[in-house]
mmCIF file of C-alpha atoms in Angstrom:
data_model
loop_
_atom_site.group_PDB
_atom_site.id
_atom_site.type_symbol
_atom_site.label_atom_id
_atom_site.label_comp_id
_atom_site.label_asym_id
_atom_site.label_seq_id
_atom_site.Cartn_x
_atom_site.Cartn_y
_atom_site.Cartn_z
ATOM 1 C CA MET A 3 18.481 -80.998 -31.866
ATOM 2 C CA ILE A 4 16.268 -79.210 -29.810
ATOM 3 C CA ASP A 5 12.224 -78.896 -30.815
ATOM 4 C CA ARG A 6 11.184 -75.465 -29.951
ATOM 5 C CA ASN A 7 7.924 -76.247 -31.560
ATOM 6 C CA SER A 8 7.251 -78.868 -28.563
ATOM 7 C CA ASP A 9 4.101 -77.317 -25.850
ATOM 8 C CA SER A 10 7.000 -77.976 -22.751
ATOM 9 C CA THR A 11 10.059 -76.903 -24.309
ATOM 10 C CA PHE A 12 8.107 -73.619 -25.747
ATOM 11 C CA GLU A 13 6.933 -73.109 -22.365
ATOM 12 C CA TRP A 14 10.252 -72.729 -20.631
ATOM 13 C CA PHE A 15 11.571 -70.580 -23.331
ATOM 14 C CA GLY A 16 8.848 -68.032 -23.245
ATOM 15 C CA LEU A 17 9.182 -68.098 -19.199
ATOM 16 C CA LEU A 18 12.743 -67.427 -20.200
ATOM 17 C CA GLU A 19 12.355 -64.574 -22.349
ATOM 18 C CA GLU A 20 10.259 -62.771 -20.141
ATOM 19 C CA THR A 21 12.608 -62.762 -17.384
ATOM 20 C CA SER A 22 15.063 -59.788 -17.639
ATOM 21 C CA ASP A 23 16.300 -58.719 -14.881
ATOM 22 C CA ALA A 24 19.932 -58.913 -13.553
ATOM 23 C CA HIS A 25 19.320 -60.955 -10.664
ATOM 24 C CA CYS A 26 17.558 -63.656 -12.504
ATOM 25 C CA ASP A 27 20.692 -64.396 -14.426
ATOM 26 C CA ALA A 28 22.119 -67.385 -12.865
ATOM 27 C CA MET A 29 18.879 -68.884 -12.239
ATOM 28 C CA LYS A 30 17.912 -68.558 -16.725
ATOM 29 C CA ILE A 31 21.144 -70.424 -17.496
ATOM 30 C CA SER A 32 21.232 -73.293 -14.909
ATOM 31 C CA VAL A 33 17.412 -73.814 -15.962
ATOM 32 C CA CYS A 34 18.515 -73.391 -19.486
ATOM 33 C CA PHE A 35 20.869 -76.137 -19.373
ATOM 34 C CA ILE A 36 18.728 -78.586 -17.313
ATOM 35 C CA LEU A 37 16.037 -77.612 -20.240
ATOM 36 C CA PHE A 38 18.391 -78.307 -22.965
ATOM 37 C CA CYS A 39 19.334 -81.873 -21.136
ATOM 38 C CA VAL A 40 15.802 -82.954 -20.502
ATOM 39 C CA ALA A 41 14.686 -82.446 -24.227
ATOM 40 C CA LEU A 42 18.165 -84.213 -25.303
ATOM 41 C CA TYR A 43 16.863 -86.947 -22.893
ATOM 42 C CA ALA A 44 12.894 -86.588 -24.084
ATOM 43 C CA GLU A 45 14.078 -86.568 -27.548
ATOM 44 C CA ALA A 46 16.628 -89.697 -27.071
ATOM 45 C CA THR A 47 13.649 -91.617 -25.491
ATOM 46 C CA ASN A 48 11.388 -91.063 -27.839
ATOM 47 C CA GLU A 49 14.015 -92.335 -30.558
ATOM 48 C CA GLY A 50 14.330 -95.836 -28.524
ATOM 49 C CA LEU A 51 10.945 -96.843 -27.762
ATOM 50 C CA GLU A 52 10.331 -96.378 -31.572
ATOM 51 C CA LYS A 53 13.265 -98.991 -31.961
ATOM 52 C CA THR A 54 12.724 -101.110 -29.483
ATOM 53 C CA SER A 55 8.909 -102.851 -29.250
ATOM 54 C CA THR A 56 9.611 -104.174 -26.178
ATOM 55 C CA VAL A 57 10.522 -101.784 -22.865
ATOM 56 C CA ASP A 58 12.036 -102.620 -20.102
ATOM 57 C CA PRO A 59 9.458 -102.724 -17.138
ATOM 58 C CA VAL A 60 11.991 -101.971 -14.217
ATOM 59 C CA THR A 61 13.992 -98.959 -16.956
ATOM 60 C CA ASN A 62 10.747 -97.939 -17.858
ATOM 61 C CA GLY A 63 9.870 -96.846 -14.260
ATOM 62 C CA ILE A 64 13.357 -95.596 -13.449
ATOM 63 C CA THR A 65 12.904 -93.571 -16.454
ATOM 64 C CA SER A 66 9.549 -92.060 -15.252
ATOM 65 C CA GLN A 67 10.646 -91.639 -11.803
ATOM 66 C CA GLY A 68 13.550 -89.862 -13.181
ATOM 67 C CA LEU A 69 11.459 -86.861 -14.765
ATOM 68 C CA ALA A 70 8.912 -86.818 -12.205
ATOM 69 C CA THR A 71 11.804 -86.138 -9.909
ATOM 70 C CA LEU A 72 13.252 -83.378 -12.628
ATOM 71 C CA LEU A 73 9.456 -81.761 -13.422
ATOM 72 C CA ALA A 74 9.172 -81.585 -9.716
ATOM 73 C CA LYS A 75 12.589 -79.511 -9.506
ATOM 74 C CA LEU A 76 11.932 -77.536 -12.296
ATOM 75 C CA GLN A 77 8.507 -76.811 -10.790
ATOM 76 C CA ILE A 78 10.356 -75.693 -7.443
ATOM 77 C CA MET A 79 12.699 -73.161 -9.911
ATOM 78 C CA GLU A 80 9.818 -71.882 -11.570
ATOM 79 C CA ASP A 81 8.141 -71.033 -8.302
ATOM 80 C CA LYS A 82 11.001 -69.254 -7.253
ATOM 81 C CA LEU A 83 11.552 -67.255 -10.855
ATOM 82 C CA LEU A 84 7.789 -66.207 -9.506
ATOM 83 C CA GLU A 85 8.867 -65.102 -6.757
ATOM 84 C CA LEU A 86 12.029 -63.486 -7.901
ATOM 85 C CA GLN A 87 9.545 -61.493 -9.951
ATOM 86 C CA ASN A 88 7.331 -60.151 -7.635
ATOM 87 C CA GLU A 89 9.818 -59.523 -5.525
ATOM 88 C CA LEU A 90 11.413 -57.196 -8.652
ATOM 89 C CA GLN A 91 7.773 -55.872 -9.257
ATOM 90 C CA GLU A 92 7.856 -54.730 -5.378
ATOM 91 C CA GLN A 93 11.567 -53.540 -5.770
ATOM 92 C CA ARG A 94 10.094 -51.334 -8.368
ATOM 93 C CA SER A 95 6.923 -49.864 -7.000
ATOM 94 C CA SER A 96 9.175 -49.211 -3.758
ATOM 95 C CA GLN A 97 11.205 -47.755 -5.878
ATOM 96 C CA ALA A 98 8.809 -45.317 -7.715
ATOM 97 C CA LYS A 99 6.894 -44.629 -4.388
ATOM 98 C CA ILE A 100 10.166 -43.175 -2.665
ATOM 99 C CA ALA A 101 11.298 -41.207 -6.220
ATOM 100 C CA SER A 102 7.525 -39.331 -5.722
ATOM 101 C CA ALA A 103 8.334 -38.597 -2.098
ATOM 102 C CA LEU A 104 11.768 -37.229 -2.853
ATOM 103 C CA GLN A 105 10.295 -35.190 -5.704
ATOM 104 C CA LYS A 106 7.524 -34.168 -3.177
ATOM 105 C CA LEU A 107 10.111 -33.618 -0.581
ATOM 106 C CA GLU A 108 12.004 -31.432 -3.006
ATOM 107 C CA LEU A 109 9.046 -29.449 -4.014
ATOM 108 C CA ASP A 110 8.113 -28.910 -0.331
ATOM 109 C CA VAL A 111 11.835 -27.646 0.476
ATOM 110 C CA GLY A 112 12.059 -25.896 -2.296
ATOM 111 C CA HIS A 113 8.148 -23.608 -0.976
ATOM 112 C CA ASN A 114 9.358 -23.659 2.390
ATOM 113 C CA LEU A 115 12.943 -22.072 1.423
ATOM 114 C CA THR A 116 10.926 -19.599 -0.471
ATOM 115 C CA VAL A 117 8.319 -18.899 2.180
ATOM 116 C CA LEU A 118 11.487 -18.193 4.639
ATOM 117 C CA GLN A 119 13.447 -16.591 2.236
ATOM 118 C CA ASP A 120 10.452 -13.604 1.828
ATOM 119 C CA ARG A 121 9.420 -13.725 6.025
ATOM 120 C CA SER A 122 12.968 -13.133 6.339
ATOM 121 C CA LEU A 123 13.110 -9.952 4.579
ATOM 122 C CA GLN A 124 10.041 -8.947 5.849
ATOM 123 C CA ILE A 125 11.379 -9.331 9.267
ATOM 124 C CA LEU A 126 14.835 -7.419 7.866
ATOM 125 C CA SER A 127 12.748 -4.762 6.517
ATOM 126 C CA LYS A 128 10.921 -4.108 9.086
ATOM 127 C CA GLU A 129 14.308 -4.048 11.299
ATOM 128 C CA THR A 130 16.108 -2.047 8.946
ATOM 129 C CA VAL A 131 12.716 0.477 9.327
ATOM 130 C CA CYS A 132 13.362 0.367 13.436
ATOM 131 C CA VAL A 133 16.368 0.998 12.979
ATOM 132 C CA VAL A 134 17.074 3.742 10.598
ATOM 133 C CA PRO A 135 16.423 7.212 12.835
ATOM 134 C CA LYS A 136 13.384 9.476 11.750
ATOM 135 C CA ILE A 137 14.821 12.802 10.351
ATOM 136 C CA GLU A 138 12.539 15.581 12.229
ATOM 137 C CA GLN A 139 12.372 18.734 9.721
ATOM 138 C CA PRO A 140 14.071 21.592 10.690
ATOM 139 C CA SER A 141 12.053 24.531 12.725
ATOM 140 C CA PHE A 142 12.243 28.010 12.289
ATOM 141 C CA PRO A 143 10.299 31.216 14.188
ATOM 142 C CA SER A 144 9.008 32.246 11.214
ATOM 143 C CA CYS A 145 8.547 31.709 7.119
ATOM 144 C CA GLN A 146 11.141 34.573 7.578
ATOM 145 C CA GLN A 147 13.752 32.904 8.672
ATOM 146 C CA VAL A 148 13.380 29.627 6.373
ATOM 147 C CA PRO A 149 16.603 30.203 4.779
ATOM 148 C CA SER A 150 15.007 28.286 0.965
ATOM 149 C CA LYS A 151 13.658 30.505 -1.151
ATOM 150 C CA VAL A 152 11.318 28.461 -2.744
ATOM 151 C CA SER A 153 7.244 27.952 -1.598
ATOM 152 C CA GLY A 154 6.054 25.279 -0.067
ATOM 153 C CA THR A 155 5.497 23.551 3.741
ATOM 154 C CA TYR A 156 7.407 24.617 6.702
ATOM 155 C CA GLN A 157 8.295 23.579 10.454
ATOM 156 C CA ILE A 158 7.464 26.815 12.817
ATOM 157 C CA ARG A 159 7.868 27.113 16.300
ATOM 158 C CA ILE A 160 6.662 30.187 17.878
ATOM 159 C CA ASN A 161 8.964 29.919 20.835
ATOM 160 C CA SER A 162 11.211 27.806 22.490
ATOM 161 C CA GLY A 163 8.838 26.304 24.847
ATOM 162 C CA SER A 164 6.197 25.723 22.507
ATOM 163 C CA ASP A 165 5.690 22.483 19.732
ATOM 164 C CA ALA A 166 6.274 23.191 16.000
ATOM 165 C CA PHE A 167 3.981 22.954 13.411
ATOM 166 C CA LYS A 168 3.483 22.860 9.878
ATOM 167 C CA VAL A 169 3.081 25.629 8.038
ATOM 168 C CA PHE A 170 2.689 27.128 4.011
ATOM 169 C CA CYS A 171 5.571 29.284 3.188
ATOM 170 C CA GLU A 172 5.007 32.147 0.304
ATOM 171 C CA GLN A 173 9.094 32.653 -0.343
ATOM 172 C CA GLU A 174 8.148 34.175 -4.441
ATOM 173 C CA GLN A 175 5.879 36.507 -4.015
ATOM 174 C CA PHE A 176 6.034 40.081 -2.014
ATOM 175 C CA ASP A 177 9.868 39.539 -1.494
ATOM 176 C CA GLY A 178 9.013 36.113 0.398
ATOM 177 C CA GLY A 179 8.889 35.167 4.279
ATOM 178 C CA TRP A 180 4.939 35.200 4.246
ATOM 179 C CA LEU A 181 3.366 32.189 6.149
ATOM 180 C CA VAL A 182 -0.555 31.305 5.180
ATOM 181 C CA VAL A 183 -3.387 31.409 6.927
ATOM 182 C CA GLN A 184 -5.844 31.064 4.684
ATOM 183 C CA HIS A 185 -6.246 29.691 1.062
ATOM 184 C CA ARG A 186 -8.954 29.091 -1.014
ATOM 185 C CA PHE A 187 -9.342 28.456 -4.860
ATOM 186 C CA ASP A 188 -11.604 24.990 -5.675
ATOM 187 C CA GLY A 189 -14.160 25.164 -2.809
ATOM 188 C CA SER A 190 -13.138 21.306 -1.802
ATOM 189 C CA VAL A 191 -13.149 22.441 1.630
ATOM 190 C CA ASP A 192 -16.518 23.330 3.451
ATOM 191 C CA PHE A 193 -16.048 26.831 5.263
ATOM 192 C CA TYR A 194 -19.713 27.035 7.162
ATOM 193 C CA ARG A 195 -18.027 25.409 10.696
ATOM 194 C CA ASN A 196 -18.901 26.323 14.119
ATOM 195 C CA TRP A 197 -16.753 28.443 16.873
ATOM 196 C CA THR A 198 -14.152 25.269 17.965
ATOM 197 C CA GLU A 199 -13.424 24.317 14.123
ATOM 198 C CA TYR A 200 -12.233 28.506 13.502
ATOM 199 C CA ARG A 201 -10.412 28.018 16.672
ATOM 200 C CA ASP A 202 -8.600 25.086 16.046
ATOM 201 C CA GLY A 203 -8.059 25.284 12.565
ATOM 202 C CA PHE A 204 -8.903 22.556 9.527
ATOM 203 C CA GLY A 205 -8.506 21.703 5.904
ATOM 204 C CA ASP A 206 -4.531 21.034 4.775
ATOM 205 C CA VAL A 207 -2.216 23.507 4.401
ATOM 206 C CA GLU A 208 -0.815 22.808 1.190
ATOM 207 C CA LYS A 209 -5.050 22.638 -0.317
ATOM 208 C CA GLU A 210 -7.528 24.510 0.697
ATOM 209 C CA PHE A 211 -7.716 25.450 4.682
ATOM 210 C CA TRP A 212 -8.077 27.914 7.771
ATOM 211 C CA ILE A 213 -4.844 27.934 10.085
ATOM 212 C CA GLY A 214 -6.951 28.423 13.528
ATOM 213 C CA LEU A 215 -7.983 31.850 15.625
ATOM 214 C CA GLU A 216 -5.540 30.411 18.420
ATOM 215 C CA ARG A 217 -3.239 30.033 16.412
ATOM 216 C CA LEU A 218 -3.147 33.193 14.864
ATOM 217 C CA TYR A 219 -3.312 34.865 17.823
ATOM 218 C CA GLN A 220 -0.087 33.666 19.335
ATOM 219 C CA LEU A 221 1.487 34.178 16.243
ATOM 220 C CA THR A 222 0.756 38.168 15.982
ATOM 221 C CA SER A 223 0.887 38.854 19.912
ATOM 222 C CA THR A 224 4.544 37.751 20.078
ATOM 223 C CA ARG A 225 5.786 40.299 17.876
ATOM 224 C CA PRO A 226 4.492 42.903 15.205
ATOM 225 C CA TYR A 227 2.806 40.870 11.987
ATOM 226 C CA GLU A 228 1.855 42.262 8.515
ATOM 227 C CA LEU A 229 -1.184 40.954 6.388
ATOM 228 C CA LEU A 230 -1.446 40.847 3.280
ATOM 229 C CA VAL A 231 -4.545 39.695 1.073
ATOM 230 C CA GLU A 232 -4.859 38.509 -2.455
ATOM 231 C CA MET A 233 -7.908 37.493 -4.151
ATOM 232 C CA LYS A 234 -8.887 36.383 -8.187
ATOM 233 C CA ASP A 235 -12.631 36.799 -9.512
ATOM 234 C CA PHE A 236 -13.899 34.302 -11.803
ATOM 235 C CA SER A 237 -12.787 36.205 -14.907
ATOM 236 C CA GLY A 238 -9.645 36.455 -13.717
ATOM 237 C CA ASN A 239 -9.424 39.773 -12.492
ATOM 238 C CA TYR A 240 -6.749 40.074 -9.433
ATOM 239 C CA GLY A 241 -6.417 42.385 -6.799
ATOM 240 C CA TYR A 242 -4.343 42.544 -3.579
ATOM 241 C CA ALA A 243 -4.726 44.635 0.017
ATOM 242 C CA ARG A 244 -1.541 45.098 2.297
ATOM 243 C CA TYR A 245 -2.243 46.394 5.736
ATOM 244 C CA ASP A 246 1.229 47.530 7.907
ATOM 245 C CA GLU A 247 -0.035 46.119 11.041
ATOM 246 C CA PHE A 248 -2.116 42.805 12.248
ATOM 247 C CA GLU A 249 -2.689 41.604 15.709
ATOM 248 C CA ILE A 250 -5.822 39.962 16.966
ATOM 249 C CA SER A 251 -6.657 39.434 20.638
ATOM 250 C CA SER A 252 -7.436 35.952 22.651
ATOM 251 C CA GLU A 253 -10.661 33.516 23.098
ATOM 252 C CA SER A 254 -11.340 35.087 26.160
ATOM 253 C CA GLU A 255 -12.278 38.212 23.961
ATOM 254 C CA GLN A 256 -13.590 36.340 20.914
ATOM 255 C CA TYR A 257 -10.645 36.744 19.065
ATOM 256 C CA SER A 258 -11.174 40.434 17.875
ATOM 257 C CA LEU A 259 -9.389 42.448 15.179
ATOM 258 C CA LYS A 260 -7.372 44.371 17.777
ATOM 259 C CA THR A 261 -4.782 46.224 15.484
ATOM 260 C CA LEU A 262 -5.398 46.888 11.293
ATOM 261 C CA GLY A 263 -2.447 48.897 10.319
ATOM 262 C CA ALA A 264 -2.108 51.351 7.422
ATOM 263 C CA TYR A 265 -4.117 49.864 3.906
ATOM 264 C CA SER A 266 -2.069 49.401 0.330
ATOM 265 C CA GLY A 267 -2.591 47.775 -2.479
ATOM 266 C CA THR A 268 -5.183 47.205 -5.522
ATOM 267 C CA ALA A 269 -8.335 45.635 -4.051
ATOM 268 C CA GLY A 270 -9.604 48.628 -2.013
ATOM 269 C CA ASP A 271 -9.944 48.525 1.660
ATOM 270 C CA SER A 272 -12.730 46.664 2.475
ATOM 271 C CA MET A 273 -11.611 45.311 6.069
ATOM 272 C CA ALA A 274 -11.584 48.804 7.952
ATOM 273 C CA TYR A 275 -15.108 48.500 8.645
ATOM 274 C CA ASN A 276 -14.119 45.282 10.630
ATOM 275 C CA ARG A 277 -11.694 46.699 13.037
ATOM 276 C CA LEU A 278 -11.863 46.022 16.395
ATOM 277 C CA MET A 279 -14.963 43.757 15.799
ATOM 278 C CA LYS A 280 -15.299 40.275 17.751
ATOM 279 C CA PHE A 281 -14.760 37.096 14.833
ATOM 280 C CA SER A 282 -18.552 35.327 14.507
ATOM 281 C CA THR A 283 -19.401 32.007 13.618
ATOM 282 C CA LYS A 284 -22.498 30.052 12.739
ATOM 283 C CA ASP A 285 -23.061 29.163 16.491
ATOM 284 C CA ARG A 286 -21.417 32.325 18.136
ATOM 285 C CA ASP A 287 -22.993 35.393 17.767
ATOM 286 C CA ASN A 288 -20.458 38.538 18.085
ATOM 287 C CA ASP A 289 -21.667 41.127 15.948
ATOM 288 C CA VAL A 290 -23.757 44.366 17.172
ATOM 289 C CA VAL A 291 -26.698 43.869 15.397
ATOM 290 C CA ASP A 292 -30.051 42.272 16.326
ATOM 291 C CA GLU A 293 -29.262 39.852 12.778
ATOM 292 C CA HIS A 294 -26.872 37.137 13.086
ATOM 293 C CA CYS A 295 -24.886 37.672 10.228
ATOM 294 C CA ALA A 296 -22.605 34.707 10.543
ATOM 295 C CA GLU A 297 -25.702 32.536 9.783
ATOM 296 C CA LYS A 298 -27.609 34.648 7.819
ATOM 297 C CA TYR A 299 -24.501 34.819 5.007
ATOM 298 C CA GLU A 300 -23.219 31.428 5.792
ATOM 299 C CA GLY A 301 -19.497 33.067 6.678
ATOM 300 C CA ALA A 302 -17.924 33.272 9.833
ATOM 301 C CA TRP A 303 -15.822 36.394 10.111
ATOM 302 C CA TRP A 304 -15.640 40.059 12.109
ATOM 303 C CA HIS A 305 -18.504 41.094 11.523
ATOM 304 C CA MET A 306 -20.003 44.354 12.409
ATOM 305 C CA ASN A 307 -23.295 45.116 10.065
ATOM 306 C CA CYS A 308 -22.448 42.974 8.990
ATOM 307 C CA TYR A 309 -19.436 43.444 6.673
ATOM 308 C CA ASP A 310 -17.973 44.852 3.576
ATOM 309 C CA ALA A 311 -15.866 41.799 2.676
ATOM 310 C CA SER A 312 -15.964 38.042 3.619
ATOM 311 C CA LEU A 313 -13.378 35.636 2.503
ATOM 312 C CA ASN A 314 -14.986 32.367 4.442
ATOM 313 C CA GLY A 315 -18.432 32.224 2.400
ATOM 314 C CA PRO A 316 -19.954 29.930 0.446
ATOM 315 C CA TYR A 317 -17.871 29.324 -3.202
ATOM 316 C CA VAL A 318 -20.021 30.315 -5.559
ATOM 317 C CA ASN A 319 -19.502 32.151 -8.733
ATOM 318 C CA VAL A 320 -22.657 34.682 -8.123
ATOM 319 C CA ASP A 321 -23.082 38.850 -6.950
ATOM 320 C CA ASN A 322 -24.522 38.175 -3.908
ATOM 321 C CA PRO A 323 -23.585 38.686 -0.086
ATOM 322 C CA LYS A 324 -23.448 34.986 0.687
ATOM 323 C CA SER A 325 -20.634 34.222 -0.968
ATOM 324 C CA ILE A 326 -16.613 34.854 -0.855
ATOM 325 C CA PHE A 327 -16.546 38.452 -1.534
ATOM 326 C CA TRP A 328 -14.630 41.738 -1.301
ATOM 327 C CA TYR A 329 -16.905 44.764 -1.765
ATOM 328 C CA LEU A 330 -14.540 47.421 -2.851
ATOM 329 C CA PHE A 331 -13.043 45.452 -5.790
ATOM 330 C CA GLN A 332 -15.509 45.496 -7.879
ATOM 331 C CA ARG A 333 -17.946 47.614 -5.905
ATOM 332 C CA ASN A 334 -19.981 43.807 -5.532
ATOM 333 C CA TYR A 335 -20.757 41.090 -3.510
ATOM 334 C CA GLN A 336 -19.105 39.282 -6.688
ATOM 335 C CA GLY A 337 -17.821 35.717 -5.283
ATOM 336 C CA MET A 338 -14.129 35.009 -6.062
ATOM 337 C CA SER A 339 -12.007 32.124 -7.580
ATOM 338 C CA PHE A 340 -9.257 32.432 -5.073
ATOM 339 C CA THR A 341 -8.623 33.794 -1.782
ATOM 340 C CA ARG A 342 -5.120 33.823 0.652
ATOM 341 C CA MET A 343 -4.496 35.828 3.878
ATOM 342 C CA MET A 344 -0.816 36.098 4.800
ATOM 343 C CA ILE A 345 0.742 37.370 7.698
ATOM 344 C CA ARG A 346 4.484 38.276 7.915
ATOM 345 C CA PRO A 347 6.792 39.495 10.833
ATOM 346 C CA LEU A 348 7.557 43.528 10.511
ATOM 347 C CA GLY A 349 11.501 44.135 10.121
ATOM 348 C CA LYS A 350 13.782 41.020 10.118
ATOM 349 C CA ALA A 351 13.229 39.223 13.204
#
């Protein structure tokens, strides 16, 4: 019977029990068999020694020599087992490193694919924008020829040789077809400006703006136009003045109010006073008096001495000549909360 409690036998069984890898199974069987034989041999030898008081020296030498050889072989096998164990640990460590590297590679590939996809979408989007042709809005000779009956922004081309430009067309009030040339309603735009700015225009046609004297000249010199001026004070009182003819001259003539036709409306004829007058700004005094009207009252206009109307003055709710006013509307200088100047070709252009 094998004594599992003996020191040498227990040590070898413990070693074998710690080695569980499939690559060591064959060697473990061999070692178990050898250890089993060694244990039987040792037990038989011990029993023989107990029964015989004298041992043959030669036999004892052979026995000792055989045991030493056997132990040496076992030591070699133990060393090989340890080597195999170390190799197995190294392989497991390498496998863990490979698995980690594969996982990192998978993450990197996924990230790169996402980046590549986003970049491809950006490039495709840009190419799509480049490929799709820009659709230009059609242009018309005047707001009167715009087929839509909805007020809004449209492209106007004065003649075939000129560039189109954006305007606001009033298509609903006063039978429509009106081109807005000046609009004020909230004081968001500063109208105290110089000659160049009044010549070229400023502001936004969908907000507060002045269309520009040069463009106004080009429009009114090509065909006959009429003029409509709307106004409303801060109390909500509304009035309008309509003139059946309107034309201004060129810059060489200081954009003078060349033609102003017959008046009709509810606001009173406050513009007749300015007929034939040149346009004045804060840096260009074209009025007929010594004082500089546009500078003194901070309002560019067709000044004479100085005016009965000023639609380009400061946006203030006061009864003062230094305001947006139309004197004959309430026979005072009360500032207006809303003004709009519009022109339209006479007849069907």
